[in-house]
mmCIF file with all atom_site columns, C-alpha atoms in Angstrom:
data_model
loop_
_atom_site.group_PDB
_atom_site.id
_atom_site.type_symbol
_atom_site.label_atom_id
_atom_site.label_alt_id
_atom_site.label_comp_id
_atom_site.label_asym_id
_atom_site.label_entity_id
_atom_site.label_seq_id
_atom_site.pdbx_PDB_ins_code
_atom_site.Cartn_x
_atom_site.Cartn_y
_atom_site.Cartn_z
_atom_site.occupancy
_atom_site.B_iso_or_equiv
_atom_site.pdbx_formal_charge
_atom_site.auth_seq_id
_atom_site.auth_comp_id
_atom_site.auth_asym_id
_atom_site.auth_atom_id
_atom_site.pdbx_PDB_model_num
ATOM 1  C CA . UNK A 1 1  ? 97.582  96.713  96.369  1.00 0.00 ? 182 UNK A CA 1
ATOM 2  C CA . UNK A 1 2  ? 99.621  98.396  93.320  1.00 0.00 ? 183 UNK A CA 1
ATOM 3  C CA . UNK A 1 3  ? 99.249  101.784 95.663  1.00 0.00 ? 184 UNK A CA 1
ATOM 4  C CA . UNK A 1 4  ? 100.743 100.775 98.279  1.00 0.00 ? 185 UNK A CA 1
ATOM 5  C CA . UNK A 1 5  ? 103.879 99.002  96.499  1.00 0.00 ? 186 UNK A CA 1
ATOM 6  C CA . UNK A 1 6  ? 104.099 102.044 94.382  1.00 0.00 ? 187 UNK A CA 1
ATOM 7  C CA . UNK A 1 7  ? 104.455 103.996 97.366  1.00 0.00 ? 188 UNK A CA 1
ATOM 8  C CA . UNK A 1 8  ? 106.807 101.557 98.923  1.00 0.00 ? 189 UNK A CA 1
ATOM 9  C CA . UNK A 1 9  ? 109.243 101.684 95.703  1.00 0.00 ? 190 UNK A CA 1
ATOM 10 C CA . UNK A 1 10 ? 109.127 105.485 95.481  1.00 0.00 ? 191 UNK A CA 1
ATOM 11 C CA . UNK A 1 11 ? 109.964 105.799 99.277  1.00 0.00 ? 192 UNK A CA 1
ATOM 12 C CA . UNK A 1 12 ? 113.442 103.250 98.725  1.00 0.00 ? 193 UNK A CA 1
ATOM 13 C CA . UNK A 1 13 ? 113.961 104.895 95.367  1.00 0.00 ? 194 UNK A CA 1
ATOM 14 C CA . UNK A 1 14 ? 114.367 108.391 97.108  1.00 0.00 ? 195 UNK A CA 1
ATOM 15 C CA . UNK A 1 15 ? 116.210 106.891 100.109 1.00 0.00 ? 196 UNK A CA 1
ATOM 16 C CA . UNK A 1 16 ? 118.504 105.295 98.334  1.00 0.00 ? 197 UNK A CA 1
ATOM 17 C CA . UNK A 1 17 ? 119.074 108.534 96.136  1.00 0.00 ? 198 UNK A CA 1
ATOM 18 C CA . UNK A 1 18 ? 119.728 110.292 99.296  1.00 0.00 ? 199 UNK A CA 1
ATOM 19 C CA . UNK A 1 19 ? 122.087 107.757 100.503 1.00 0.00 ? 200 UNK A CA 1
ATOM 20 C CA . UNK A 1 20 ? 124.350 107.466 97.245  1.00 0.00 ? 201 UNK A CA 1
ATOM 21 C CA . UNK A 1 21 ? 124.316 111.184 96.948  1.00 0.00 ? 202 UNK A CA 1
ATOM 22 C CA . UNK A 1 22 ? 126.200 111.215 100.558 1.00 0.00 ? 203 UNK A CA 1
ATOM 23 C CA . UNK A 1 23 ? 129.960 110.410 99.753  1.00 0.00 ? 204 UNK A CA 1
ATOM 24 C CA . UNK A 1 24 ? 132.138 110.017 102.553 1.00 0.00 ? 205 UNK A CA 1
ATOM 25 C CA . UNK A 1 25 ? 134.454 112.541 103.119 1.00 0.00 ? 206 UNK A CA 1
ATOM 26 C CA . UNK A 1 26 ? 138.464 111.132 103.591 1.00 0.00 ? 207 UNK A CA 1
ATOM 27 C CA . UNK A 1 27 ? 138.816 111.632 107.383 1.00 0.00 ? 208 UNK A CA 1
ATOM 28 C CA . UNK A 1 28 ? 136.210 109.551 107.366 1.00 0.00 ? 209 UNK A CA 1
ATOM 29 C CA . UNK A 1 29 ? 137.270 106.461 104.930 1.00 0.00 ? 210 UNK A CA 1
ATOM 30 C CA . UNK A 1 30 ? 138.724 105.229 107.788 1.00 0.00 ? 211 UNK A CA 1
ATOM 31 C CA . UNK A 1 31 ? 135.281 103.947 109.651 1.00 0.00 ? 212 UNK A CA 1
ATOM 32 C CA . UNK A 1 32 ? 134.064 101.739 107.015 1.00 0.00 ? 213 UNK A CA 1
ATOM 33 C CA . UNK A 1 33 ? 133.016 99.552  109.915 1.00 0.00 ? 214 UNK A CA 1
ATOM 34 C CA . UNK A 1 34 ? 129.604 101.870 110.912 1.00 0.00 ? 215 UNK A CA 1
ATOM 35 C CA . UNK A 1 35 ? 128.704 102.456 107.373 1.00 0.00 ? 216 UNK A CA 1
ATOM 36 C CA . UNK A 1 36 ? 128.704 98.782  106.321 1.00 0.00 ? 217 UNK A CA 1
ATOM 37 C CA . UNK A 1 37 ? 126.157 97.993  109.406 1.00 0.00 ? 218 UNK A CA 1
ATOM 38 C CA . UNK A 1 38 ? 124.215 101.028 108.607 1.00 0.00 ? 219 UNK A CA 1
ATOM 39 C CA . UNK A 1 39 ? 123.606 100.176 104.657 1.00 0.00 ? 220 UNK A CA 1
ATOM 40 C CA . UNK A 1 40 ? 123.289 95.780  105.603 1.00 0.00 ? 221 UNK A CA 1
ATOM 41 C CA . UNK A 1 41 ? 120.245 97.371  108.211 1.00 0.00 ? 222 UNK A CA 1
ATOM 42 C CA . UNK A 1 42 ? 118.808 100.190 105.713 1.00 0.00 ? 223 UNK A CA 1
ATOM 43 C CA . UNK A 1 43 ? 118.837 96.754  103.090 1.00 0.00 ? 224 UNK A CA 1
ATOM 44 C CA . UNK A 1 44 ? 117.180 94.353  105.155 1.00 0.00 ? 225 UNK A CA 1
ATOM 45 C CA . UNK A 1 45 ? 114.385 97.078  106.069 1.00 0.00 ? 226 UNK A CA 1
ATOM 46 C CA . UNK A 1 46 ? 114.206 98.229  102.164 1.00 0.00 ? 227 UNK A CA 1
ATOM 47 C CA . UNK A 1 47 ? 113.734 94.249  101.638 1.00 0.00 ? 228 UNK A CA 1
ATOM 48 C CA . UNK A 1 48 ? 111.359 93.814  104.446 1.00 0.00 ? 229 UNK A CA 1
ATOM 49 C CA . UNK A 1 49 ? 109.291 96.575  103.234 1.00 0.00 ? 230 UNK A CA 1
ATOM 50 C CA . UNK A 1 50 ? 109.154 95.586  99.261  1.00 0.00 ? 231 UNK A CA 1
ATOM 51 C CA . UNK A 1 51 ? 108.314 91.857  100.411 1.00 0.00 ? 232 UNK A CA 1
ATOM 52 C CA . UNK A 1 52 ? 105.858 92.974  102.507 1.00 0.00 ? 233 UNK A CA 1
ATOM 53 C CA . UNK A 1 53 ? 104.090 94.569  100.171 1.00 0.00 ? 234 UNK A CA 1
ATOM 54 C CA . UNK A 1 54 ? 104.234 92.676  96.835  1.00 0.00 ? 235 UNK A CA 1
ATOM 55 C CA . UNK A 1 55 ? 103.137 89.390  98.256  1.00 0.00 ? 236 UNK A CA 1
ATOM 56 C CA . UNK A 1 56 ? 100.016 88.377  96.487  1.00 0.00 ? 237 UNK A CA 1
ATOM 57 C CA . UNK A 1 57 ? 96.799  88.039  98.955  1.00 0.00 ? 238 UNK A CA 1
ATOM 58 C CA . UNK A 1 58 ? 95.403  84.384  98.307  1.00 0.00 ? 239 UNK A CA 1
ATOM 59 C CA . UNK A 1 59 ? 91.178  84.670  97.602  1.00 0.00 ? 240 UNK A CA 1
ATOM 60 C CA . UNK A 1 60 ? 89.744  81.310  96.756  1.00 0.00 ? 241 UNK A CA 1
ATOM 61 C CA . UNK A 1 61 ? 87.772  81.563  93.945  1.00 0.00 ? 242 UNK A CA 1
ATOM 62 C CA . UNK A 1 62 ? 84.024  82.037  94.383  1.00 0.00 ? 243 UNK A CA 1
ATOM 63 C CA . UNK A 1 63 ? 81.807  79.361  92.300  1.00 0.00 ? 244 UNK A CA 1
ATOM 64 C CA . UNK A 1 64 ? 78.285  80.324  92.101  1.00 0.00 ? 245 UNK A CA 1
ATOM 65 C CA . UNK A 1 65 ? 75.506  79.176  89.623  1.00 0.00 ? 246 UNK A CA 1
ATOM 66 C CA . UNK A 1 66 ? 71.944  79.512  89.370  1.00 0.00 ? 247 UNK A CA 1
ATOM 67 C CA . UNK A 1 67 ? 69.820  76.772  90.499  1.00 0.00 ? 248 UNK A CA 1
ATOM 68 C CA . UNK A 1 68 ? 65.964  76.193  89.576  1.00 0.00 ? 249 UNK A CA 1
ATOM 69 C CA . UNK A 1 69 ? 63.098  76.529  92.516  1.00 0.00 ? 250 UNK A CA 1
ATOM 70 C CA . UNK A 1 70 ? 60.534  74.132  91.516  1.00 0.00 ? 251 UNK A CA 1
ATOM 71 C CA . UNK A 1 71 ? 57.492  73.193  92.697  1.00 0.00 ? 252 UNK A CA 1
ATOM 72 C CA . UNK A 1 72 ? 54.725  70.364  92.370  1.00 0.00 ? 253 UNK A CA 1
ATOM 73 C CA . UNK A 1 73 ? 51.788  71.706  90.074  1.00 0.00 ? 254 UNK A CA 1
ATOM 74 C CA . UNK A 1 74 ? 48.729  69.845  90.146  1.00 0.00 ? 255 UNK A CA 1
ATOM 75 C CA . UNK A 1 75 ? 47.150  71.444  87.299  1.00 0.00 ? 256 UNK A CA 1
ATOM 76 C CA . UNK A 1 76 ? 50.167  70.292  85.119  1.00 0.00 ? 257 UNK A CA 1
ATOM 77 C CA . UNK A 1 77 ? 50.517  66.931  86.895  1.00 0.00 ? 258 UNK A CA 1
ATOM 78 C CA . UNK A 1 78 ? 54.240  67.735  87.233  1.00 0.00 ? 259 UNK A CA 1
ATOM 79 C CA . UNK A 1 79 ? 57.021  69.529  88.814  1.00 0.00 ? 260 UNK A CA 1
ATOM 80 C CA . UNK A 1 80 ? 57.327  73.285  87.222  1.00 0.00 ? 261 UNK A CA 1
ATOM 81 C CA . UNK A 1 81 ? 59.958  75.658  87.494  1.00 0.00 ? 262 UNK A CA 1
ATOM 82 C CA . UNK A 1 82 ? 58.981  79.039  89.862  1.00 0.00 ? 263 UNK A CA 1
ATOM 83 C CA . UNK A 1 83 ? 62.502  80.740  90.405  1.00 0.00 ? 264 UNK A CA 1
ATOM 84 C CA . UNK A 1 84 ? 66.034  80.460  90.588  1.00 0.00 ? 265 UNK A CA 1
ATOM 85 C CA . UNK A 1 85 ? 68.381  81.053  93.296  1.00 0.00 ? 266 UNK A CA 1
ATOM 86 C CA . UNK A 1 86 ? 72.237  81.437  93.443  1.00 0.00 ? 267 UNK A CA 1
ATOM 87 C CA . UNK A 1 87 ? 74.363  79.308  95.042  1.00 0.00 ? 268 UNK A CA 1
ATOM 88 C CA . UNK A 1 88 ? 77.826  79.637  95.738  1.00 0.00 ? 269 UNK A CA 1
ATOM 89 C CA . UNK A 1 89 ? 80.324  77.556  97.323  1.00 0.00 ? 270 UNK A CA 1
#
């Protein structure tokens, strides 16, 4: 899991190198219009992405404990222990 969100980080942190590297030139400071949709889309997909991959995957815990495999001995007039077996729930 820390793979793949390290990969994910490293992608966005070179993208968004790339993308404050680019300065707009002065013909075209006029279009601000096309640059604000472009970075609001490249930060909802940079968001999606991270989210997606640091969510933590929910695992119920696993209980398991040894129980004792007994048996009715006749020489011992009682119920002896042969075994155990685990048991999880």
């Amino acid at each position: 899991m820390f793979r793949k969100f390290a990969i994910a980080a490293v992608t966005v942190a070179t993208v968004a190198t790339a993308a404050v590297s680019m300065t707009p030139s002065e013909a075209h400071a006029k279009n601000r219009a096309g640059a604000v949709a472009a970075g609001a889309i490249f930060g909802l997909a940079a968001g999606a992405i991270i989210a997606s991959q640091a969510r933590p995957r929910y695992q119920p815990p696993v209980r398991c404990s040894y129980r004792p495999i007994t048996r009715w001995d006749a020489y011992y007039g009682r119920y002896v222990v042969v075994g155990h077996r685990q048991v999880c729930y």
